[in-house]
Amino acid sequence: MTTNKLTLGYWVVRGNAQPARTLLEYLQLPYDQDLYKDQEAWQTKREGFGHRFPNLPYLIDGEKAITESDAIIAYICLKAGKPEMAGKSEDFIDFLQIKGIIADIRVGLSMAVYGAKEKEDIPKIIEARITGNGGTKFNDLNEILGEKEWLMGYLTYLDFCFAELLERFQDMDAELGMTTLEPYPNLQAYLKRFIELPRVKEYRASERFKARPYNNSGAKWF
């Protein structure tokens, strides 16, 4: 495994880049960050990006640049010599299925925090798009995690993505009077288990970890 530093670029928020940050820390891959505070700073970088598909987040490894969140975290797994963390071939279809379910939940959450007119409207949108019509997804994931330690039975990058979502719901529950995770003890135990992973715990106790904000200024909850 090479020790050349990677560069992760994103806004100065947790956002879509946080699973990649936590994964880099867990896999102990050296990295720097390009953090953008405003659109003007990113636009300047974008115009001189020099690679196809300029977007945030991005990951730069020498002459290679990767954009799109799923591609970035899969690349990190391969870079660290842990291809199984991007899904084993024998259960890759199940891996993709759960990946799609997590993506649906992430989109619903994003629509709630960015689409709400007021912060007080967020719980209603969450109920309509996630815990109401989409409640079966939480039920099924809760059942899976009652039988397995991790979503696939072994740790994959899906766990880094899903744990990040669950922590957001946990904080929203506490701050907005919601009860999203209350009916799902296995999801709560899973989040605690993930946060207690030694390398994740060490990262979260360091100055490199920024607990907030989760979202950019366009959101109604940060």
JSON list of C-alpha atoms in Angstrom, two decimals:
[
{"chain": "A", "resi": 1, "resn": "MET", "atom": "CA", "xyz": [0.00, 0.00, 0.00]},
{"chain": "A", "resi": 2, "resn": "THR", "atom": "CA", "xyz": [1.43, 3.35, -1.00]},
{"chain": "A", "resi": 3, "resn": "THR", "atom": "CA", "xyz": [1.83, 6.07, 1.60]},
{"chain": "A", "resi": 4, "resn": "ASN", "atom": "CA", "xyz": [1.38, 8.96, -0.86]},
{"chain": "A", "resi": 5, "resn": "LYS", "atom": "CA", "xyz": [-1.11, 11.42, 0.54]},
{"chain": "A", "resi": 6, "resn": "LEU", "atom": "CA", "xyz": [-4.53, 11.63, -1.01]},
{"chain": "A", "resi": 7, "resn": "THR", "atom": "CA", "xyz": [-6.46, 14.89, -1.23]},
{"chain": "A", "resi": 8, "resn": "LEU", "atom": "CA", "xyz": [-10.16, 15.02, -0.43]},
{"chain": "A", "resi": 9, "resn": "GLY", "atom": "CA", "xyz": [-12.02, 18.11, -1.60]},
{"chain": "A", "resi": 10, "resn": "TYR", "atom": "CA", "xyz": [-15.39, 19.28, -0.29]},
{"chain": "A", "resi": 11, "resn": "TRP", "atom": "CA", "xyz": [-17.30, 22.09, 1.41]},
{"chain": "A", "resi": 12, "resn": "VAL", "atom": "CA", "xyz": [-16.57, 22.99, 5.04]},
{"chain": "A", "resi": 13, "resn": "VAL", "atom": "CA", "xyz": [-19.38, 20.69, 6.24]},
{"chain": "A", "resi": 14, "resn": "ARG", "atom": "CA", "xyz": [-19.79, 16.97, 6.86]},
{"chain": "A", "resi": 15, "resn": "GLY", "atom": "CA", "xyz": [-22.19, 16.54, 3.95]},
{"chain": "A", "resi": 16, "resn": "ASN", "atom": "CA", "xyz": [-21.59, 13.82, 1.39]},
{"chain": "A", "resi": 17, "resn": "ALA", "atom": "CA", "xyz": [-17.87, 13.65, 2.15]},
{"chain": "A", "resi": 18, "resn": "GLN", "atom": "CA", "xyz": [-18.06, 12.50, 5.77]},
{"chain": "A", "resi": 19, "resn": "PRO", "atom": "CA", "xyz": [-18.24, 8.75, 5.06]},
{"chain": "A", "resi": 20, "resn": "ALA", "atom": "CA", "xyz": [-15.08, 9.12, 2.95]},
{"chain": "A", "resi": 21, "resn": "ARG", "atom": "CA", "xyz": [-13.31, 11.06, 5.71]},
{"chain": "A", "resi": 22, "resn": "THR", "atom": "CA", "xyz": [-14.18, 8.45, 8.32]},
{"chain": "A", "resi": 23, "resn": "LEU", "atom": "CA", "xyz": [-13.19, 5.64, 5.96]},
{"chain": "A", "resi": 24, "resn": "LEU", "atom": "CA", "xyz": [-9.81, 7.25, 5.25]},
{"chain": "A", "resi": 25, "resn": "GLU", "atom": "CA", "xyz": [-9.22, 7.51, 8.98]},
{"chain": "A", "resi": 26, "resn": "TYR", "atom": "CA", "xyz": [-10.36, 3.95, 9.67]},
{"chain": "A", "resi": 27, "resn": "LEU", "atom": "CA", "xyz": [-8.13, 2.54, 6.92]},
{"chain": "A", "resi": 28, "resn": "GLN", "atom": "CA", "xyz": [-5.28, 4.81, 8.03]},
{"chain": "A", "resi": 29, "resn": "LEU", "atom": "CA", "xyz": [-4.66, 6.31, 4.61]},
{"chain": "A", "resi": 30, "resn": "PRO", "atom": "CA", "xyz": [-2.78, 9.63, 4.81]},
{"chain": "A", "resi": 31, "resn": "TYR", "atom": "CA", "xyz": [-4.77, 12.49, 3.33]},
{"chain": "A", "resi": 32, "resn": "ASP", "atom": "CA", "xyz": [-5.10, 16.25, 3.15]},
{"chain": "A", "resi": 33, "resn": "GLN", "atom": "CA", "xyz": [-8.26, 18.25, 2.54]},
{"chain": "A", "resi": 34, "resn": "ASP", "atom": "CA", "xyz": [-9.25, 21.07, 0.21]},
{"chain": "A", "resi": 35, "resn": "LEU", "atom": "CA", "xyz": [-12.11, 22.76, 2.05]},
{"chain": "A", "resi": 36, "resn": "TYR", "atom": "CA", "xyz": [-14.28, 25.31, 0.26]},
{"chain": "A", "resi": 37, "resn": "LYS", "atom": "CA", "xyz": [-16.22, 27.96, 2.16]},
{"chain": "A", "resi": 38, "resn": "ASP", "atom": "CA", "xyz": [-18.16, 29.42, -0.76]},
{"chain": "A", "resi": 39, "resn": "GLN", "atom": "CA", "xyz": [-19.19, 28.88, -4.36]},
{"chain": "A", "resi": 40, "resn": "GLU", "atom": "CA", "xyz": [-16.69, 31.42, -5.66]},
{"chain": "A", "resi": 41, "resn": "ALA", "atom": "CA", "xyz": [-13.73, 29.50, -4.20]},
{"chain": "A", "resi": 42, "resn": "TRP", "atom": "CA", "xyz": [-14.98, 26.24, -5.68]},
{"chain": "A", "resi": 43, "resn": "GLN", "atom": "CA", "xyz": [-15.69, 27.80, -9.07]},
{"chain": "A", "resi": 44, "resn": "THR", "atom": "CA", "xyz": [-12.09, 28.99, -9.30]},
{"chain": "A", "resi": 45, "resn": "LYS", "atom": "CA", "xyz": [-10.87, 25.47, -8.55]},
{"chain": "A", "resi": 46, "resn": "ARG", "atom": "CA", "xyz": [-13.44, 23.92, -10.88]},
{"chain": "A", "resi": 47, "resn": "GLU", "atom": "CA", "xyz": [-12.31, 25.99, -13.86]},
{"chain": "A", "resi": 48, "resn": "GLY", "atom": "CA", "xyz": [-8.74, 24.78, -13.47]},
{"chain": "A", "resi": 49, "resn": "PHE", "atom": "CA", "xyz": [-9.55, 21.27, -12.28]},
{"chain": "A", "resi": 50, "resn": "GLY", "atom": "CA", "xyz": [-7.84, 19.59, -15.20]},
{"chain": "A", "resi": 51, "resn": "HIS", "atom": "CA", "xyz": [-9.83, 16.35, -14.93]},
{"chain": "A", "resi": 52, "resn": "ARG", "atom": "CA", "xyz": [-13.13, 15.06, -16.27]},
{"chain": "A", "resi": 53, "resn": "PHE", "atom": "CA", "xyz": [-16.32, 15.48, -14.27]},
{"chain": "A", "resi": 54, "resn": "PRO", "atom": "CA", "xyz": [-15.25, 18.22, -11.82]},
{"chain": "A", "resi": 55, "resn": "ASN", "atom": "CA", "xyz": [-17.51, 18.02, -8.80]},
{"chain": "A", "resi": 56, "resn": "LEU", "atom": "CA", "xyz": [-17.58, 17.97, -5.01]},
{"chain": "A", "resi": 57, "resn": "PRO", "atom": "CA", "xyz": [-16.56, 15.82, -3.30]},
{"chain": "A", "resi": 58, "resn": "TYR", "atom": "CA", "xyz": [-13.42, 14.83, -5.18]},
{"chain": "A", "resi": 59, "resn": "LEU", "atom": "CA", "xyz": [-10.44, 12.65, -4.35]},
{"chain": "A", "resi": 60, "resn": "ILE", "atom": "CA", "xyz": [-7.04, 13.23, -5.93]},
{"chain": "A", "resi": 61, "resn": "ASP", "atom": "CA", "xyz": [-4.37, 10.54, -5.93]},
{"chain": "A", "resi": 62, "resn": "GLY", "atom": "CA", "xyz": [-1.33, 11.78, -7.83]},
{"chain": "A", "resi": 63, "resn": "GLU", "atom": "CA", "xyz": [-2.43, 12.32, -11.42]},
{"chain": "A", "resi": 64, "resn": "LYS", "atom": "CA", "xyz": [-5.75, 10.55, -10.86]},
{"chain": "A", "resi": 65, "resn": "ALA", "atom": "CA", "xyz": [-8.91, 12.39, -9.80]},
{"chain": "A", "resi": 66, "resn": "ILE", "atom": "CA", "xyz": [-12.17, 10.72, -8.78]},
{"chain": "A", "resi": 67, "resn": "THR", "atom": "CA", "xyz": [-15.53, 12.40, -8.30]},
{"chain": "A", "resi": 68, "resn": "GLU", "atom": "CA", "xyz": [-18.93, 11.07, -7.17]},
{"chain": "A", "resi": 69, "resn": "SER", "atom": "CA", "xyz": [-19.25, 9.85, -3.59]},
{"chain": "A", "resi": 70, "resn": "ASP", "atom": "CA", "xyz": [-19.71, 6.13, -4.30]},
{"chain": "A", "resi": 71, "resn": "ALA", "atom": "CA", "xyz": [-16.72, 6.02, -6.64]},
{"chain": "A", "resi": 72, "resn": "ILE", "atom": "CA", "xyz": [-14.58, 7.81, -4.06]},
{"chain": "A", "resi": 73, "resn": "ILE", "atom": "CA", "xyz": [-15.33, 5.48, -1.18]},
{"chain": "A", "resi": 74, "resn": "ALA", "atom": "CA", "xyz": [-14.94, 2.39, -3.40]},
{"chain": "A", "resi": 75, "resn": "TYR", "atom": "CA", "xyz": [-11.57, 3.71, -4.57]},
{"chain": "A", "resi": 76, "resn": "ILE", "atom": "CA", "xyz": [-10.48, 4.25, -0.96]},
{"chain": "A", "resi": 77, "resn": "CYS", "atom": "CA", "xyz": [-11.23, 0.61, -0.17]},
{"chain": "A", "resi": 78, "resn": "LEU", "atom": "CA", "xyz": [-9.21, -0.59, -3.16]},
{"chain": "A", "resi": 79, "resn": "LYS", "atom": "CA", "xyz": [-6.39, 1.83, -2.38]},
{"chain": "A", "resi": 80, "resn": "ALA", "atom": "CA", "xyz": [-6.12, 0.40, 1.12]},
{"chain": "A", "resi": 81, "resn": "GLY", "atom": "CA", "xyz": [-6.03, -3.17, -0.19]},
{"chain": "A", "resi": 82, "resn": "LYS", "atom": "CA", "xyz": [-9.48, -3.90, 1.23]},
{"chain": "A", "resi": 83, "resn": "PRO", "atom": "CA", "xyz": [-11.59, -4.75, -1.84]},
{"chain": "A", "resi": 84, "resn": "GLU", "atom": "CA", "xyz": [-14.01, -6.77, 0.29]},
{"chain": "A", "resi": 85, "resn": "MET", "atom": "CA", "xyz": [-15.12, -3.51, 1.91]},
{"chain": "A", "resi": 86, "resn": "ALA", "atom": "CA", "xyz": [-16.58, -2.54, -1.47]},
{"chain": "A", "resi": 87, "resn": "GLY", "atom": "CA", "xyz": [-18.63, -5.76, -1.48]},
{"chain": "A", "resi": 88, "resn": "LYS", "atom": "CA", "xyz": [-17.61, -9.38, -2.01]},
{"chain": "A", "resi": 89, "resn": "SER", "atom": "CA", "xyz": [-18.44, -10.90, -5.39]},
{"chain": "A", "resi": 90, "resn": "GLU", "atom": "CA", "xyz": [-20.61, -13.64, -3.89]},
{"chain": "A", "resi": 91, "resn": "ASP", "atom": "CA", "xyz": [-23.03, -11.17, -2.30]},
{"chain": "A", "resi": 92, "resn": "PHE", "atom": "CA", "xyz": [-22.56, -8.14, -4.55]},
{"chain": "A", "resi": 93, "resn": "ILE", "atom": "CA", "xyz": [-26.22, -8.03, -5.62]},
{"chain": "A", "resi": 94, "resn": "ASP", "atom": "CA", "xyz": [-27.33, -7.84, -1.99]},
{"chain": "A", "resi": 95, "resn": "PHE", "atom": "CA", "xyz": [-24.67, -5.17, -1.49]},
{"chain": "A", "resi": 96, "resn": "LEU", "atom": "CA", "xyz": [-26.08, -3.10, -4.36]},
{"chain": "A", "resi": 97, "resn": "GLN", "atom": "CA", "xyz": [-29.61, -3.54, -3.07]},
{"chain": "A", "resi": 98, "resn": "ILE", "atom": "CA", "xyz": [-28.78, -2.18, 0.39]},
{"chain": "A", "resi": 99, "resn": "LYS", "atom": "CA", "xyz": [-26.67, 0.55, -1.21]},
{"chain": "A", "resi": 100, "resn": "GLY", "atom": "CA", "xyz": [-29.78, 1.67, -3.14]},
{"chain": "A", "resi": 101, "resn": "ILE", "atom": "CA", "xyz": [-31.92, 1.65, 0.01]},
{"chain": "A", "resi": 102, "resn": "ILE", "atom": "CA", "xyz": [-29.39, 3.82, 1.85]},
{"chain": "A", "resi": 103, "resn": "ALA", "atom": "CA", "xyz": [-29.31, 6.19, -1.13]},
{"chain": "A", "resi": 104, "resn": "ASP", "atom": "CA", "xyz": [-33.12, 6.50, -1.02]},
{"chain": "A", "resi": 105, "resn": "ILE", "atom": "CA", "xyz": [-33.00, 7.40, 2.67]},
{"chain": "A", "resi": 106, "resn": "ARG", "atom": "CA", "xyz": [-30.20, 9.91, 2.06]},
{"chain": "A", "resi": 107, "resn": "VAL", "atom": "CA", "xyz": [-32.17, 11.62, -0.73]},
{"chain": "A", "resi": 108, "resn": "GLY", "atom": "CA", "xyz": [-35.26, 11.82, 1.47]},
{"chain": "A", "resi": 109, "resn": "LEU", "atom": "CA", "xyz": [-33.27, 13.36, 4.30]},
{"chain": "A", "resi": 110, "resn": "SER", "atom": "CA", "xyz": [-31.65, 15.86, 1.96]},
{"chain": "A", "resi": 111, "resn": "MET", "atom": "CA", "xyz": [-35.03, 16.88, 0.55]},
{"chain": "A", "resi": 112, "resn": "ALA", "atom": "CA", "xyz": [-36.28, 17.44, 4.08]},
{"chain": "A", "resi": 113, "resn": "VAL", "atom": "CA", "xyz": [-33.46, 19.68, 5.30]},
{"chain": "A", "resi": 114, "resn": "TYR", "atom": "CA", "xyz": [-32.96, 21.57, 2.04]},
{"chain": "A", "resi": 115, "resn": "GLY", "atom": "CA", "xyz": [-36.57, 21.61, 0.85]},
{"chain": "A", "resi": 116, "resn": "ALA", "atom": "CA", "xyz": [-38.28, 22.73, 4.04]},
{"chain": "A", "resi": 117, "resn": "LYS", "atom": "CA", "xyz": [-39.44, 26.34, 4.12]},
{"chain": "A", "resi": 118, "resn": "GLU", "atom": "CA", "xyz": [-38.90, 26.45, 7.88]},
{"chain": "A", "resi": 119, "resn": "LYS", "atom": "CA", "xyz": [-36.98, 24.23, 10.28]},
{"chain": "A", "resi": 120, "resn": "GLU", "atom": "CA", "xyz": [-40.28, 23.33, 11.95]},
{"chain": "A", "resi": 121, "resn": "ASP", "atom": "CA", "xyz": [-41.46, 21.74, 8.68]},
{"chain": "A", "resi": 122, "resn": "ILE", "atom": "CA", "xyz": [-38.66, 19.15, 8.64]},
{"chain": "A", "resi": 123, "resn": "PRO", "atom": "CA", "xyz": [-40.38, 16.52, 10.85]},
{"chain": "A", "resi": 124, "resn": "LYS", "atom": "CA", "xyz": [-43.46, 16.56, 8.60]},
{"chain": "A", "resi": 125, "resn": "ILE", "atom": "CA", "xyz": [-41.33, 16.01, 5.49]},
{"chain": "A", "resi": 126, "resn": "ILE", "atom": "CA", "xyz": [-39.37, 13.23, 7.22]},
{"chain": "A", "resi": 127, "resn": "GLU", "atom": "CA", "xyz": [-42.66, 11.55, 8.12]},
{"chain": "A", "resi": 128, "resn": "ALA", "atom": "CA", "xyz": [-43.99, 11.86, 4.58]},
{"chain": "A", "resi": 129, "resn": "ARG", "atom": "CA", "xyz": [-40.88, 10.74, 2.75]},
{"chain": "A", "resi": 130, "resn": "ILE", "atom": "CA", "xyz": [-38.99, 8.45, 5.12]},
{"chain": "A", "resi": 131, "resn": "THR", "atom": "CA", "xyz": [-40.61, 7.20, 8.31]},
{"chain": "A", "resi": 132, "resn": "GLY", "atom": "CA", "xyz": [-44.12, 7.07, 6.88]},
{"chain": "A", "resi": 133, "resn": "ASN", "atom": "CA", "xyz": [-44.15, 5.70, 3.34]},
{"chain": "A", "resi": 134, "resn": "GLY", "atom": "CA", "xyz": [-40.55, 4.52, 3.64]},
{"chain": "A", "resi": 135, "resn": "GLY", "atom": "CA", "xyz": [-40.83, 3.12, 7.15]},
{"chain": "A", "resi": 136, "resn": "THR", "atom": "CA", "xyz": [-40.52, -0.45, 5.93]},
{"chain": "A", "resi": 137, "resn": "LYS", "atom": "CA", "xyz": [-36.91, 0.28, 4.95]},
{"chain": "A", "resi": 138, "resn": "PHE", "atom": "CA", "xyz": [-36.07, 1.11, 8.55]},
{"chain": "A", "resi": 139, "resn": "ASN", "atom": "CA", "xyz": [-37.97, -1.98, 9.72]},
{"chain": "A", "resi": 140, "resn": "ASP", "atom": "CA", "xyz": [-36.09, -4.25, 7.37]},
{"chain": "A", "resi": 141, "resn": "LEU", "atom": "CA", "xyz": [-32.68, -2.74, 8.13]},
{"chain": "A", "resi": 142, "resn": "ASN", "atom": "CA", "xyz": [-33.48, -3.01, 11.84]},
{"chain": "A", "resi": 143, "resn": "GLU", "atom": "CA", "xyz": [-34.23, -6.72, 11.35]},
{"chain": "A", "resi": 144, "resn": "ILE", "atom": "CA", "xyz": [-31.00, -7.26, 9.39]},
{"chain": "A", "resi": 145, "resn": "LEU", "atom": "CA", "xyz": [-29.00, -5.62, 12.16]},
{"chain": "A", "resi": 146, "resn": "GLY", "atom": "CA", "xyz": [-30.72, -7.78, 14.75]},
{"chain": "A", "resi": 147, "resn": "GLU", "atom": "CA", "xyz": [-29.14, -10.76, 13.03]},
{"chain": "A", "resi": 148, "resn": "LYS", "atom": "CA", "xyz": [-25.82, -9.29, 11.89]},
{"chain": "A", "resi": 149, "resn": "GLU", "atom": "CA", "xyz": [-23.19, -7.02, 13.39]},
{"chain": "A", "resi": 150, "resn": "TRP", "atom": "CA", "xyz": [-22.88, -5.09, 10.11]},
{"chain": "A", "resi": 151, "resn": "LEU", "atom": "CA", "xyz": [-25.17, -4.64, 7.12]},
{"chain": "A", "resi": 152, "resn": "MET", "atom": "CA", "xyz": [-23.43, -7.31, 5.05]},
{"chain": "A", "resi": 153, "resn": "GLY", "atom": "CA", "xyz": [-22.33, -9.39, 8.02]},
{"chain": "A", "resi": 154, "resn": "TYR", "atom": "CA", "xyz": [-18.85, -7.90, 7.61]},
{"chain": "A", "resi": 155, "resn": "LEU", "atom": "CA", "xyz": [-17.76, -4.27, 7.64]},
{"chain": "A", "resi": 156, "resn": "THR", "atom": "CA", "xyz": [-18.11, -2.47, 4.29]},
{"chain": "A", "resi": 157, "resn": "TYR", "atom": "CA", "xyz": [-18.26, 1.13, 3.16]},
{"chain": "A", "resi": 158, "resn": "LEU", "atom": "CA", "xyz": [-22.06, 0.84, 3.35]},
{"chain": "A", "resi": 159, "resn": "ASP", "atom": "CA", "xyz": [-21.70, 0.91, 7.13]},
{"chain": "A", "resi": 160, "resn": "PHE", "atom": "CA", "xyz": [-19.79, 4.19, 6.93]},
{"chain": "A", "resi": 161, "resn": "CYS", "atom": "CA", "xyz": [-22.59, 5.67, 4.82]},
{"chain": "A", "resi": 162, "resn": "PHE", "atom": "CA", "xyz": [-25.46, 4.31, 6.89]},
{"chain": "A", "resi": 163, "resn": "ALA", "atom": "CA", "xyz": [-23.94, 5.18, 10.28]},
{"chain": "A", "resi": 164, "resn": "GLU", "atom": "CA", "xyz": [-23.48, 8.76, 9.08]},
{"chain": "A", "resi": 165, "resn": "LEU", "atom": "CA", "xyz": [-27.19, 8.95, 8.19]},
{"chain": "A", "resi": 166, "resn": "LEU", "atom": "CA", "xyz": [-28.25, 7.42, 11.50]},
{"chain": "A", "resi": 167, "resn": "GLU", "atom": "CA", "xyz": [-26.18, 9.93, 13.46]},
{"chain": "A", "resi": 168, "resn": "ARG", "atom": "CA", "xyz": [-27.95, 12.75, 11.63]},
{"chain": "A", "resi": 169, "resn": "PHE", "atom": "CA", "xyz": [-31.33, 11.26, 12.51]},
{"chain": "A", "resi": 170, "resn": "GLN", "atom": "CA", "xyz": [-30.19, 10.84, 16.10]},
{"chain": "A", "resi": 171, "resn": "ASP", "atom": "CA", "xyz": [-29.23, 14.50, 16.36]},
{"chain": "A", "resi": 172, "resn": "MET", "atom": "CA", "xyz": [-32.39, 15.65, 14.58]},
{"chain": "A", "resi": 173, "resn": "ASP", "atom": "CA", "xyz": [-34.47, 13.56, 16.97]},
{"chain": "A", "resi": 174, "resn": "ALA", "atom": "CA", "xyz": [-32.81, 15.30, 19.92]},
{"chain": "A", "resi": 175, "resn": "GLU", "atom": "CA", "xyz": [-33.02, 18.80, 18.46]},
{"chain": "A", "resi": 176, "resn": "LEU", "atom": "CA", "xyz": [-36.32, 18.77, 16.55]},
{"chain": "A", "resi": 177, "resn": "GLY", "atom": "CA", "xyz": [-38.45, 16.63, 18.85]},
{"chain": "A", "resi": 178, "resn": "MET", "atom": "CA", "xyz": [-38.57, 13.72, 16.40]},
{"chain": "A", "resi": 179, "resn": "THR", "atom": "CA", "xyz": [-38.60, 10.02, 17.29]},
{"chain": "A", "resi": 180, "resn": "THR", "atom": "CA", "xyz": [-37.17, 8.56, 14.09]},
{"chain": "A", "resi": 181, "resn": "LEU", "atom": "CA", "xyz": [-34.88, 5.99, 15.70]},
{"chain": "A", "resi": 182, "resn": "GLU", "atom": "CA", "xyz": [-36.91, 5.29, 18.83]},
{"chain": "A", "resi": 183, "resn": "PRO", "atom": "CA", "xyz": [-38.75, 2.24, 17.39]},
{"chain": "A", "resi": 184, "resn": "TYR", "atom": "CA", "xyz": [-35.50, 0.67, 16.12]},
{"chain": "A", "resi": 185, "resn": "PRO", "atom": "CA", "xyz": [-33.24, -0.55, 18.95]},
{"chain": "A", "resi": 186, "resn": "ASN", "atom": "CA", "xyz": [-31.01, -2.49, 16.57]},
{"chain": "A", "resi": 187, "resn": "LEU", "atom": "CA", "xyz": [-30.28, 0.65, 14.55]},
{"chain": "A", "resi": 188, "resn": "GLN", "atom": "CA", "xyz": [-29.42, 2.50, 17.75]},
{"chain": "A", "resi": 189, "resn": "ALA", "atom": "CA", "xyz": [-27.11, -0.30, 18.89]},
{"chain": "A", "resi": 190, "resn": "TYR", "atom": "CA", "xyz": [-25.51, -0.45, 15.44]},
{"chain": "A", "resi": 191, "resn": "LEU", "atom": "CA", "xyz": [-24.71, 3.27, 15.46]},
{"chain": "A", "resi": 192, "resn": "LYS", "atom": "CA", "xyz": [-23.17, 2.98, 18.92]},
{"chain": "A", "resi": 193, "resn": "ARG", "atom": "CA", "xyz": [-21.16, -0.05, 17.77]},
{"chain": "A", "resi": 194, "resn": "PHE", "atom": "CA", "xyz": [-19.86, 1.81, 14.75]},
{"chain": "A", "resi": 195, "resn": "ILE", "atom": "CA", "xyz": [-18.86, 4.90, 16.72]},
{"chain": "A", "resi": 196, "resn": "GLU", "atom": "CA", "xyz": [-17.03, 2.67, 19.21]},
{"chain": "A", "resi": 197, "resn": "LEU", "atom": "CA", "xyz": [-14.80, 1.09, 16.54]},
{"chain": "A", "resi": 198, "resn": "PRO", "atom": "CA", "xyz": [-11.33, 1.94, 17.90]},
{"chain": "A", "resi": 199, "resn": "ARG", "atom": "CA", "xyz": [-10.06, 3.86, 14.85]},
{"chain": "A", "resi": 200, "resn": "VAL", "atom": "CA", "xyz": [-13.39, 5.64, 14.38]},
{"chain": "A", "resi": 201, "resn": "LYS", "atom": "CA", "xyz": [-13.46, 6.55, 18.06]},
{"chain": "A", "resi": 202, "resn": "GLU", "atom": "CA", "xyz": [-9.89, 7.83, 17.90]},
{"chain": "A", "resi": 203, "resn": "TYR", "atom": "CA", "xyz": [-10.70, 9.97, 14.86]},
{"chain": "A", "resi": 204, "resn": "ARG", "atom": "CA", "xyz": [-13.81, 11.43, 16.49]},
{"chain": "A", "resi": 205, "resn": "ALA", "atom": "CA", "xyz": [-11.76, 12.39, 19.55]},
{"chain": "A", "resi": 206, "resn": "SER", "atom": "CA", "xyz": [-9.19, 14.21, 17.41]},
{"chain": "A", "resi": 207, "resn": "GLU", "atom": "CA", "xyz": [-9.11, 17.80, 16.18]},
{"chain": "A", "resi": 208, "resn": "ARG", "atom": "CA", "xyz": [-9.55, 16.50, 12.63]},
{"chain": "A", "resi": 209, "resn": "PHE", "atom": "CA", "xyz": [-13.16, 15.54, 13.34]},
{"chain": "A", "resi": 210, "resn": "LYS", "atom": "CA", "xyz": [-15.73, 18.32, 12.99]},
{"chain": "A", "resi": 211, "resn": "ALA", "atom": "CA", "xyz": [-19.08, 17.32, 14.44]},
{"chain": "A", "resi": 212, "resn": "ARG", "atom": "CA", "xyz": [-21.02, 20.16, 12.83]},
{"chain": "A", "resi": 213, "resn": "PRO", "atom": "CA", "xyz": [-22.30, 21.50, 10.55]},
{"chain": "A", "resi": 214, "resn": "TYR", "atom": "CA", "xyz": [-23.83, 18.59, 8.68]},
{"chain": "A", "resi": 215, "resn": "ASN", "atom": "CA", "xyz": [-25.20, 20.75, 5.87]},
{"chain": "A", "resi": 216, "resn": "ASN", "atom": "CA", "xyz": [-24.52, 23.92, 3.92]},
{"chain": "A", "resi": 217, "resn": "SER", "atom": "CA", "xyz": [-26.19, 27.27, 4.55]},
{"chain": "A", "resi": 218, "resn": "GLY", "atom": "CA", "xyz": [-29.03, 26.46, 2.14]},
{"chain": "A", "resi": 219, "resn": "ALA", "atom": "CA", "xyz": [-30.41, 23.92, 4.60]},
{"chain": "A", "resi": 220, "resn": "LYS", "atom": "CA", "xyz": [-32.88, 24.65, 7.39]},
{"chain": "A", "resi": 221, "resn": "TRP", "atom": "CA", "xyz": [-30.99, 22.38, 9.80]},
{"chain": "A", "resi": 222, "resn": "PHE", "atom": "CA", "xyz": [-27.23, 22.33, 10.13]}
]
